[in-house]
Amino acid sequence: MSLFDLKGKVCIVTGSSKGIGKAIAIRMAEHGAKVVVSSRKADACELVAKEIRDAGGEAIVIPCNISDKAALKNLVDKTVATWGTIDVLVCNAAVNPYFGPAADCPDEAYDRIMGANVRSNFWLSNMAIPHMVDKGDASVIVVSSIGGLRGSPTLGVYGLSKAADMQLVRNIAVEWGPRGIRANCIAPGLVKTDFAKALWSNPAMLKKRTKDSPLQRIGEPDEIAGTAIYMASRAGSFLTGQTIVVDGGVTVGTPAKALEEE
């Protein structure tokens, strides 16, 4: 058996109609998983599910607004009703309606960010884990961000929510590890997705980020999907409570070449 084999595993991926979530859903299906494609828009999800099926994989669509507790319960209940279990939960969906100094963030934006990025993952994990226990190889994966590791003059509240996600997986790892649940975070750097388009579509921001990165470029969704496969599979069977940073090296330091150009 391949270390990265997911054959027969049932995987829920939130926010999987595009970007990182879509890449994770498609690659998990390629590795043999039965994938639940989920986001708010059913038609967008169906396109991803069709792509998976056309490639010979298995996928169903269960639309879900992650801020709606009843919708999250429906996501879990329909998954179990269809496939009888849950083996992998990927909490990828997130929002960021505010860009600017944290001190100026409206209460409504703060509540929306913390609700969607933290509370929904808390709710969904608590709903899904009872269907995942005592298998010995179940995995909860939360897509966080390097924003949870760094201060920011414009993404401070978003970063706060992503730091909370890192603590969420540590708690899950400790509470549920004895019953076979692993929980880990992926902290991507800047990735070429619609969600981060405001950053990479700005020529000045893109130039600075690529200059400051040891790899001299931004990431692609597939490069995050690979880490999710590792966390979900036997390859990651001794990994829990951790945050793996996938950022091209941005958080470890700036290349000498970039410093010389300043």
PDB file of C-alpha atoms in Angstrom:
ATOM      1  CA  MET A   1       0.000   0.000   0.000  1.00  0.00           C
ATOM      2  CA  SER A   2       1.268   3.448  -0.909  1.00  0.00           C
ATOM      3  CA  LEU A   3       1.987   5.782   1.987  1.00  0.00           C
ATOM      4  CA  PHE A   4      -0.249   8.320   0.258  1.00  0.00           C
ATOM      5  CA  ASP A   5      -3.118   5.980  -0.583  1.00  0.00           C
ATOM      6  CA  LEU A   6      -6.572   7.281   0.393  1.00  0.00           C
ATOM      7  CA  LYS A   7      -8.574   4.491  -1.200  1.00  0.00           C
ATOM      8  CA  GLY A   8     -11.974   4.109   0.421  1.00  0.00           C
ATOM      9  CA  LYS A   9     -11.603   7.058   2.763  1.00  0.00           C
ATOM     10  CA  VAL A  10     -14.510   9.507   2.959  1.00  0.00           C
ATOM     11  CA  CYS A  11     -13.274  13.094   2.877  1.00  0.00           C
ATOM     12  CA  ILE A  12     -15.238  16.299   3.415  1.00  0.00           C
ATOM     13  CA  VAL A  13     -13.592  19.419   1.980  1.00  0.00           C
ATOM     14  CA  THR A  14     -15.243  22.770   2.717  1.00  0.00           C
ATOM     15  CA  GLY A  15     -14.748  25.671   0.349  1.00  0.00           C
ATOM     16  CA  SER A  16     -13.889  23.211  -2.398  1.00  0.00           C
ATOM     17  CA  SER A  17     -15.498  24.827  -5.423  1.00  0.00           C
ATOM     18  CA  LYS A  18     -12.304  26.731  -6.254  1.00  0.00           C
ATOM     19  CA  GLY A  19      -8.761  27.552  -5.198  1.00  0.00           C
ATOM     20  CA  ILE A  20      -6.980  25.511  -2.547  1.00  0.00           C
ATOM     21  CA  GLY A  21     -10.119  23.586  -1.571  1.00  0.00           C
ATOM     22  CA  LYS A  22     -10.764  22.519  -5.161  1.00  0.00           C
ATOM     23  CA  ALA A  23      -7.160  21.349  -5.544  1.00  0.00           C
ATOM     24  CA  ILE A  24      -7.398  19.338  -2.315  1.00  0.00           C
ATOM     25  CA  ALA A  25     -10.688  17.718  -3.363  1.00  0.00           C
ATOM     26  CA  ILE A  26      -9.416  16.735  -6.809  1.00  0.00           C
ATOM     27  CA  ARG A  27      -6.078  15.395  -5.560  1.00  0.00           C
ATOM     28  CA  MET A  28      -7.692  13.432  -2.721  1.00  0.00           C
ATOM     29  CA  ALA A  29     -10.011  11.814  -5.246  1.00  0.00           C
ATOM     30  CA  GLU A  30      -7.011  10.977  -7.439  1.00  0.00           C
ATOM     31  CA  HIS A  31      -5.539   9.154  -4.442  1.00  0.00           C
ATOM     32  CA  GLY A  32      -8.691   7.082  -4.059  1.00  0.00           C
ATOM     33  CA  ALA A  33     -10.841   9.076  -1.637  1.00  0.00           C
ATOM     34  CA  LYS A  34     -14.594   9.500  -1.827  1.00  0.00           C
ATOM     35  CA  VAL A  35     -14.910  13.268  -1.728  1.00  0.00           C
ATOM     36  CA  VAL A  36     -17.680  15.539  -0.521  1.00  0.00           C
ATOM     37  CA  VAL A  37     -17.402  18.793  -2.470  1.00  0.00           C
ATOM     38  CA  SER A  38     -18.911  21.632  -0.478  1.00  0.00           C
ATOM     39  CA  SER A  39     -19.316  25.393  -0.686  1.00  0.00           C
ATOM     40  CA  ARG A  40     -22.244  27.779  -0.725  1.00  0.00           C
ATOM     41  CA  LYS A  41     -23.049  27.423  -4.455  1.00  0.00           C
ATOM     42  CA  ALA A  42     -24.220  24.002  -5.586  1.00  0.00           C
ATOM     43  CA  ASP A  43     -23.599  24.653  -9.278  1.00  0.00           C
ATOM     44  CA  ALA A  44     -19.951  25.594  -8.681  1.00  0.00           C
ATOM     45  CA  CYS A  45     -19.495  22.479  -6.541  1.00  0.00           C
ATOM     46  CA  GLU A  46     -21.074  20.295  -9.200  1.00  0.00           C
ATOM     47  CA  LEU A  47     -18.462  21.400 -11.733  1.00  0.00           C
ATOM     48  CA  VAL A  48     -15.711  20.164  -9.424  1.00  0.00           C
ATOM     49  CA  ALA A  49     -17.554  16.926  -8.670  1.00  0.00           C
ATOM     50  CA  LYS A  50     -18.032  16.327 -12.405  1.00  0.00           C
ATOM     51  CA  GLU A  51     -14.324  16.860 -12.981  1.00  0.00           C
ATOM     52  CA  ILE A  52     -13.602  14.242 -10.325  1.00  0.00           C
ATOM     53  CA  ARG A  53     -16.124  11.765 -11.735  1.00  0.00           C
ATOM     54  CA  ASP A  54     -14.938  12.282 -15.310  1.00  0.00           C
ATOM     55  CA  ALA A  55     -11.448  11.334 -14.135  1.00  0.00           C
ATOM     56  CA  GLY A  56     -12.790   8.107 -12.605  1.00  0.00           C
ATOM     57  CA  GLY A  57     -13.163   9.293  -9.018  1.00  0.00           C
ATOM     58  CA  GLU A  58     -16.095   9.417  -6.622  1.00  0.00           C
ATOM     59  CA  ALA A  59     -17.667  12.678  -5.466  1.00  0.00           C
ATOM     60  CA  ILE A  60     -20.933  14.060  -4.193  1.00  0.00           C
ATOM     61  CA  VAL A  61     -22.053  17.647  -3.669  1.00  0.00           C
ATOM     62  CA  ILE A  62     -23.450  18.936  -0.380  1.00  0.00           C
ATOM     63  CA  PRO A  63     -23.766  22.742  -0.413  1.00  0.00           C
ATOM     64  CA  CYS A  64     -23.050  24.486   2.874  1.00  0.00           C
ATOM     65  CA  ASN A  65     -22.711  27.972   4.275  1.00  0.00           C
ATOM     66  CA  ILE A  66     -20.133  27.415   7.012  1.00  0.00           C
ATOM     67  CA  SER A  67     -21.551  30.237   9.121  1.00  0.00           C
ATOM     68  CA  ASP A  68     -24.868  28.382   9.411  1.00  0.00           C
ATOM     69  CA  LYS A  69     -24.770  25.750  12.180  1.00  0.00           C
ATOM     70  CA  ALA A  70     -27.737  23.874  10.754  1.00  0.00           C
ATOM     71  CA  ALA A  71     -26.073  23.745   7.338  1.00  0.00           C
ATOM     72  CA  LEU A  72     -22.924  22.277   8.902  1.00  0.00           C
ATOM     73  CA  LYS A  73     -24.988  19.588  10.625  1.00  0.00           C
ATOM     74  CA  ASN A  74     -26.659  18.825   7.309  1.00  0.00           C
ATOM     75  CA  LEU A  75     -23.221  18.474   5.704  1.00  0.00           C
ATOM     76  CA  VAL A  76     -22.182  15.878   8.276  1.00  0.00           C
ATOM     77  CA  ASP A  77     -25.528  14.062   8.353  1.00  0.00           C
ATOM     78  CA  LYS A  78     -25.800  13.731   4.549  1.00  0.00           C
ATOM     79  CA  THR A  79     -22.205  12.554   4.265  1.00  0.00           C
ATOM     80  CA  VAL A  80     -22.814   9.804   6.813  1.00  0.00           C
ATOM     81  CA  ALA A  81     -26.168   8.926   5.234  1.00  0.00           C
ATOM     82  CA  THR A  82     -24.489   8.546   1.832  1.00  0.00           C
ATOM     83  CA  TRP A  83     -21.211   6.840   2.708  1.00  0.00           C
ATOM     84  CA  GLY A  84     -21.705   5.679   6.292  1.00  0.00           C
ATOM     85  CA  THR A  85     -18.696   7.391   7.835  1.00  0.00           C
ATOM     86  CA  ILE A  86     -16.172  10.242   7.757  1.00  0.00           C
ATOM     87  CA  ASP A  87     -12.422   9.620   7.657  1.00  0.00           C
ATOM     88  CA  VAL A  88     -10.974  13.000   6.757  1.00  0.00           C
ATOM     89  CA  LEU A  89     -12.326  16.476   7.473  1.00  0.00           C
ATOM     90  CA  VAL A  90     -10.709  19.414   5.693  1.00  0.00           C
ATOM     91  CA  CYS A  91     -11.821  22.805   7.036  1.00  0.00           C
ATOM     92  CA  ASN A  92     -10.710  25.054   4.211  1.00  0.00           C
ATOM     93  CA  ALA A  93     -13.486  27.618   3.752  1.00  0.00           C
ATOM     94  CA  ALA A  94     -12.745  31.077   5.178  1.00  0.00           C
ATOM     95  CA  VAL A  95     -13.606  34.743   4.722  1.00  0.00           C
ATOM     96  CA  ASN A  96     -11.835  38.059   4.969  1.00  0.00           C
ATOM     97  CA  PRO A  97     -14.230  40.972   4.415  1.00  0.00           C
ATOM     98  CA  TYR A  98     -11.850  43.583   5.862  1.00  0.00           C
ATOM     99  CA  PHE A  99      -8.433  44.832   4.724  1.00  0.00           C
ATOM    100  CA  GLY A 100      -6.884  47.557   6.867  1.00  0.00           C
ATOM    101  CA  PRO A 101      -5.651  48.428  10.363  1.00  0.00           C
ATOM    102  CA  ALA A 102      -7.140  46.194  13.063  1.00  0.00           C
ATOM    103  CA  ALA A 103      -8.064  49.231  15.158  1.00  0.00           C
ATOM    104  CA  ASP A 104     -10.472  50.346  12.419  1.00  0.00           C
ATOM    105  CA  CYS A 105     -12.104  46.961  11.836  1.00  0.00           C
ATOM    106  CA  PRO A 106     -15.902  47.245  12.216  1.00  0.00           C
ATOM    107  CA  ASP A 107     -17.476  44.948  14.781  1.00  0.00           C
ATOM    108  CA  GLU A 108     -19.548  43.312  12.049  1.00  0.00           C
ATOM    109  CA  ALA A 109     -16.449  42.405  10.039  1.00  0.00           C
ATOM    110  CA  TYR A 110     -14.655  41.121  13.151  1.00  0.00           C
ATOM    111  CA  ASP A 111     -17.619  38.926  14.071  1.00  0.00           C
ATOM    112  CA  ARG A 112     -17.897  37.568  10.536  1.00  0.00           C
ATOM    113  CA  ILE A 113     -14.194  36.731  10.312  1.00  0.00           C
ATOM    114  CA  MET A 114     -14.036  35.027  13.699  1.00  0.00           C
ATOM    115  CA  GLY A 115     -17.359  33.264  13.143  1.00  0.00           C
ATOM    116  CA  ALA A 116     -16.511  31.829   9.737  1.00  0.00           C
ATOM    117  CA  ASN A 117     -12.805  31.154  10.274  1.00  0.00           C
ATOM    118  CA  VAL A 118     -12.843  29.840  13.853  1.00  0.00           C
ATOM    119  CA  ARG A 119     -16.292  29.101  15.237  1.00  0.00           C
ATOM    120  CA  SER A 120     -17.433  27.229  12.120  1.00  0.00           C
ATOM    121  CA  ASN A 121     -14.348  24.991  12.249  1.00  0.00           C
ATOM    122  CA  PHE A 122     -15.031  24.395  15.951  1.00  0.00           C
ATOM    123  CA  TRP A 123     -18.646  23.506  15.230  1.00  0.00           C
ATOM    124  CA  LEU A 124     -17.880  21.282  12.249  1.00  0.00           C
ATOM    125  CA  SER A 125     -15.073  19.416  14.017  1.00  0.00           C
ATOM    126  CA  ASN A 126     -17.320  18.705  16.995  1.00  0.00           C
ATOM    127  CA  MET A 127     -20.040  17.422  14.667  1.00  0.00           C
ATOM    128  CA  ALA A 128     -17.787  15.281  12.482  1.00  0.00           C
ATOM    129  CA  ILE A 129     -15.379  13.758  15.002  1.00  0.00           C
ATOM    130  CA  PRO A 130     -17.925  11.426  16.652  1.00  0.00           C
ATOM    131  CA  HIS A 131     -18.209   9.717  13.240  1.00  0.00           C
ATOM    132  CA  MET A 132     -14.411   9.468  12.949  1.00  0.00           C
ATOM    133  CA  VAL A 133     -13.347   8.009  16.301  1.00  0.00           C
ATOM    134  CA  ASP A 134     -11.724   4.643  17.036  1.00  0.00           C
ATOM    135  CA  LYS A 135     -10.563   3.985  13.467  1.00  0.00           C
ATOM    136  CA  GLY A 136      -6.952   4.719  14.322  1.00  0.00           C
ATOM    137  CA  ASP A 137      -6.265   6.805  11.245  1.00  0.00           C
ATOM    138  CA  ALA A 138      -8.831   9.621  11.027  1.00  0.00           C
ATOM    139  CA  SER A 139      -7.598  13.120  10.257  1.00  0.00           C
ATOM    140  CA  VAL A 140      -8.832  16.684  10.781  1.00  0.00           C
ATOM    141  CA  ILE A 141      -7.051  19.262   8.626  1.00  0.00           C
ATOM    142  CA  VAL A 142      -7.548  23.007   8.974  1.00  0.00           C
ATOM    143  CA  VAL A 143      -6.216  25.334   6.302  1.00  0.00           C
ATOM    144  CA  SER A 144      -4.825  28.244   8.281  1.00  0.00           C
ATOM    145  CA  SER A 145      -2.333  30.873   7.029  1.00  0.00           C
ATOM    146  CA  ILE A 146       1.083  32.332   7.764  1.00  0.00           C
ATOM    147  CA  GLY A 147      -1.036  35.306   8.818  1.00  0.00           C
ATOM    148  CA  GLY A 148      -1.531  33.377  12.047  1.00  0.00           C
ATOM    149  CA  LEU A 149       2.218  33.487  12.686  1.00  0.00           C
ATOM    150  CA  ARG A 150       2.991  37.100  11.759  1.00  0.00           C
ATOM    151  CA  GLY A 151       1.709  40.532  12.611  1.00  0.00           C
ATOM    152  CA  SER A 152       0.192  42.582   9.801  1.00  0.00           C
ATOM    153  CA  PRO A 153      -0.782  46.235   9.362  1.00  0.00           C
ATOM    154  CA  THR A 154      -3.696  45.256   7.093  1.00  0.00           C
ATOM    155  CA  LEU A 155      -4.669  41.631   7.868  1.00  0.00           C
ATOM    156  CA  GLY A 156      -4.497  41.638  11.655  1.00  0.00           C
ATOM    157  CA  VAL A 157      -7.988  40.328  12.387  1.00  0.00           C
ATOM    158  CA  TYR A 158      -7.707  37.660   9.704  1.00  0.00           C
ATOM    159  CA  GLY A 159      -4.370  36.653  11.246  1.00  0.00           C
ATOM    160  CA  LEU A 160      -5.993  36.470  14.665  1.00  0.00           C
ATOM    161  CA  SER A 161      -8.549  34.007  13.338  1.00  0.00           C
ATOM    162  CA  LYS A 162      -5.872  31.899  11.687  1.00  0.00           C
ATOM    163  CA  ALA A 163      -3.802  31.763  14.879  1.00  0.00           C
ATOM    164  CA  ALA A 164      -6.902  30.499  16.679  1.00  0.00           C
ATOM    165  CA  ASP A 165      -7.197  27.698  14.111  1.00  0.00           C
ATOM    166  CA  MET A 166      -3.696  26.546  15.035  1.00  0.00           C
ATOM    167  CA  GLN A 167      -4.764  26.286  18.663  1.00  0.00           C
ATOM    168  CA  LEU A 168      -7.945  24.489  17.653  1.00  0.00           C
ATOM    169  CA  VAL A 169      -5.994  21.612  16.103  1.00  0.00           C
ATOM    170  CA  ARG A 170      -3.721  21.373  19.134  1.00  0.00           C
ATOM    171  CA  ASN A 171      -6.774  21.008  21.355  1.00  0.00           C
ATOM    172  CA  ILE A 172      -8.344  18.396  19.069  1.00  0.00           C
ATOM    173  CA  ALA A 173      -5.060  16.474  18.969  1.00  0.00           C
ATOM    174  CA  VAL A 174      -4.864  16.311  22.756  1.00  0.00           C
ATOM    175  CA  GLU A 175      -8.542  15.620  23.424  1.00  0.00           C
ATOM    176  CA  TRP A 176      -9.137  13.083  20.663  1.00  0.00           C
ATOM    177  CA  GLY A 177      -5.710  11.553  20.014  1.00  0.00           C
ATOM    178  CA  PRO A 178      -6.387   8.605  22.369  1.00  0.00           C
ATOM    179  CA  ARG A 179      -9.339   7.703  20.139  1.00  0.00           C
ATOM    180  CA  GLY A 180      -7.372   7.763  16.912  1.00  0.00           C
ATOM    181  CA  ILE A 181      -7.970  11.305  15.705  1.00  0.00           C
ATOM    182  CA  ARG A 182      -5.078  13.339  14.304  1.00  0.00           C
ATOM    183  CA  ALA A 183      -5.464  17.092  13.773  1.00  0.00           C
ATOM    184  CA  ASN A 184      -3.122  19.454  11.970  1.00  0.00           C
ATOM    185  CA  CYS A 185      -2.997  22.852  10.263  1.00  0.00           C
ATOM    186  CA  ILE A 186      -1.574  23.899   6.940  1.00  0.00           C
ATOM    187  CA  ALA A 187      -0.340  27.507   6.932  1.00  0.00           C
ATOM    188  CA  PRO A 188       0.019  28.626   3.311  1.00  0.00           C
ATOM    189  CA  GLY A 189       1.836  31.732   2.252  1.00  0.00           C
ATOM    190  CA  LEU A 190       0.585  33.735  -0.715  1.00  0.00           C
ATOM    191  CA  VAL A 191      -1.064  31.353  -3.179  1.00  0.00           C
ATOM    192  CA  LYS A 192      -2.517  32.194  -6.574  1.00  0.00           C
ATOM    193  CA  THR A 193      -6.224  31.912  -5.756  1.00  0.00           C
ATOM    194  CA  ASP A 194      -9.240  34.173  -6.192  1.00  0.00           C
ATOM    195  CA  PHE A 195      -9.349  34.551  -2.393  1.00  0.00           C
ATOM    196  CA  ALA A 196      -5.877  36.167  -2.372  1.00  0.00           C
ATOM    197  CA  LYS A 197      -6.222  37.971  -5.692  1.00  0.00           C
ATOM    198  CA  ALA A 198      -6.114  41.420  -4.088  1.00  0.00           C
ATOM    199  CA  LEU A 199      -2.539  40.625  -3.038  1.00  0.00           C
ATOM    200  CA  TRP A 200      -1.028  38.841  -6.039  1.00  0.00           C
ATOM    201  CA  SER A 201      -2.830  40.931  -8.692  1.00  0.00           C
ATOM    202  CA  ASN A 202      -1.221  44.091  -7.310  1.00  0.00           C
ATOM    203  CA  PRO A 203       2.099  44.406  -9.206  1.00  0.00           C
ATOM    204  CA  ALA A 204       3.876  46.186  -6.344  1.00  0.00           C
ATOM    205  CA  MET A 205       2.735  43.653  -3.737  1.00  0.00           C
ATOM    206  CA  LEU A 206       3.573  40.711  -5.982  1.00  0.00           C
ATOM    207  CA  LYS A 207       7.055  42.073  -6.707  1.00  0.00           C
ATOM    208  CA  LYS A 208       7.778  42.545  -3.008  1.00  0.00           C
ATOM    209  CA  ARG A 209       6.487  39.106  -2.031  1.00  0.00           C
ATOM    210  CA  THR A 210       8.408  37.273  -4.740  1.00  0.00           C
ATOM    211  CA  LYS A 211      11.560  39.267  -3.933  1.00  0.00           C
ATOM    212  CA  ASP A 212      11.256  38.489  -0.224  1.00  0.00           C
ATOM    213  CA  SER A 213      10.715  34.752  -0.811  1.00  0.00           C
ATOM    214  CA  PRO A 214      13.673  32.351  -0.973  1.00  0.00           C
ATOM    215  CA  LEU A 215      11.897  30.580  -3.871  1.00  0.00           C
ATOM    216  CA  GLN A 216      11.238  33.950  -5.573  1.00  0.00           C
ATOM    217  CA  ARG A 217       7.621  33.165  -6.424  1.00  0.00           C
ATOM    218  CA  ILE A 218       4.156  32.667  -4.952  1.00  0.00           C
ATOM    219  CA  GLY A 219       2.463  29.292  -4.543  1.00  0.00           C
ATOM    220  CA  GLU A 220      -0.052  27.299  -6.560  1.00  0.00           C
ATOM    221  CA  PRO A 221      -3.109  25.518  -5.074  1.00  0.00           C
ATOM    222  CA  ASP A 222      -1.698  22.075  -5.890  1.00  0.00           C
ATOM    223  CA  GLU A 223       1.323  22.811  -3.686  1.00  0.00           C
ATOM    224  CA  ILE A 224      -1.008  23.068  -0.700  1.00  0.00           C
ATOM    225  CA  ALA A 225      -3.005  20.020  -1.779  1.00  0.00           C
ATOM    226  CA  GLY A 226       0.115  17.879  -1.546  1.00  0.00           C
ATOM    227  CA  THR A 227       0.492  18.704   2.132  1.00  0.00           C
ATOM    228  CA  ALA A 228      -3.163  17.850   2.741  1.00  0.00           C
ATOM    229  CA  ILE A 229      -2.668  14.436   1.119  1.00  0.00           C
ATOM    230  CA  TYR A 230       0.279  13.823   3.436  1.00  0.00           C
ATOM    231  CA  MET A 231      -1.740  14.791   6.507  1.00  0.00           C
ATOM    232  CA  ALA A 232      -4.718  12.643   5.495  1.00  0.00           C
ATOM    233  CA  SER A 233      -2.771   9.516   4.582  1.00  0.00           C
ATOM    234  CA  ARG A 234      -0.638   6.883   6.270  1.00  0.00           C
ATOM    235  CA  ALA A 235       2.384   9.032   5.425  1.00  0.00           C
ATOM    236  CA  GLY A 236       1.286  11.449   8.147  1.00  0.00           C
ATOM    237  CA  SER A 237       0.159   8.857  10.684  1.00  0.00           C
ATOM    238  CA  PHE A 238       2.502  10.107  13.440  1.00  0.00           C
ATOM    239  CA  LEU A 239       1.833  13.807  12.844  1.00  0.00           C
ATOM    240  CA  THR A 240      -0.677  15.569  15.083  1.00  0.00           C
ATOM    241  CA  GLY A 241      -1.221  18.953  16.702  1.00  0.00           C
ATOM    242  CA  GLN A 242       1.167  20.595  14.257  1.00  0.00           C
ATOM    243  CA  THR A 243       1.136  23.489  11.817  1.00  0.00           C
ATOM    244  CA  ILE A 244       3.087  22.939   8.608  1.00  0.00           C
ATOM    245  CA  VAL A 245       4.069  26.174   6.892  1.00  0.00           C
ATOM    246  CA  VAL A 246       3.985  26.039   3.071  1.00  0.00           C
ATOM    247  CA  ASP A 247       5.096  29.497   1.989  1.00  0.00           C
ATOM    248  CA  GLY A 248       8.135  29.265  -0.258  1.00  0.00           C
ATOM    249  CA  GLY A 249      10.286  30.226   2.708  1.00  0.00           C
ATOM    250  CA  VAL A 250       8.864  33.702   3.313  1.00  0.00           C
ATOM    251  CA  THR A 251       8.626  33.275   7.082  1.00  0.00           C
ATOM    252  CA  VAL A 252      12.180  31.957   7.491  1.00  0.00           C
ATOM    253  CA  GLY A 253      13.982  34.922   5.989  1.00  0.00           C
ATOM    254  CA  THR A 254      14.677  37.252   3.076  1.00  0.00           C
ATOM    255  CA  PRO A 255      17.289  36.252   0.479  1.00  0.00           C
ATOM    256  CA  ALA A 256      20.522  38.265   0.444  1.00  0.00           C
ATOM    257  CA  LYS A 257      19.794  39.247  -3.142  1.00  0.00           C
ATOM    258  CA  ALA A 258      16.587  41.007  -2.090  1.00  0.00           C
ATOM    259  CA  LEU A 259      18.335  42.825   0.769  1.00  0.00           C
ATOM    260  CA  GLU A 260      21.056  44.035  -1.579  1.00  0.00           C
ATOM    261  CA  GLU A 261      18.445  45.551  -3.893  1.00  0.00           C
ATOM    262  CA  GLU A 262      16.856  47.652  -1.144  1.00  0.00           C
TER     263      GLU A 262
END
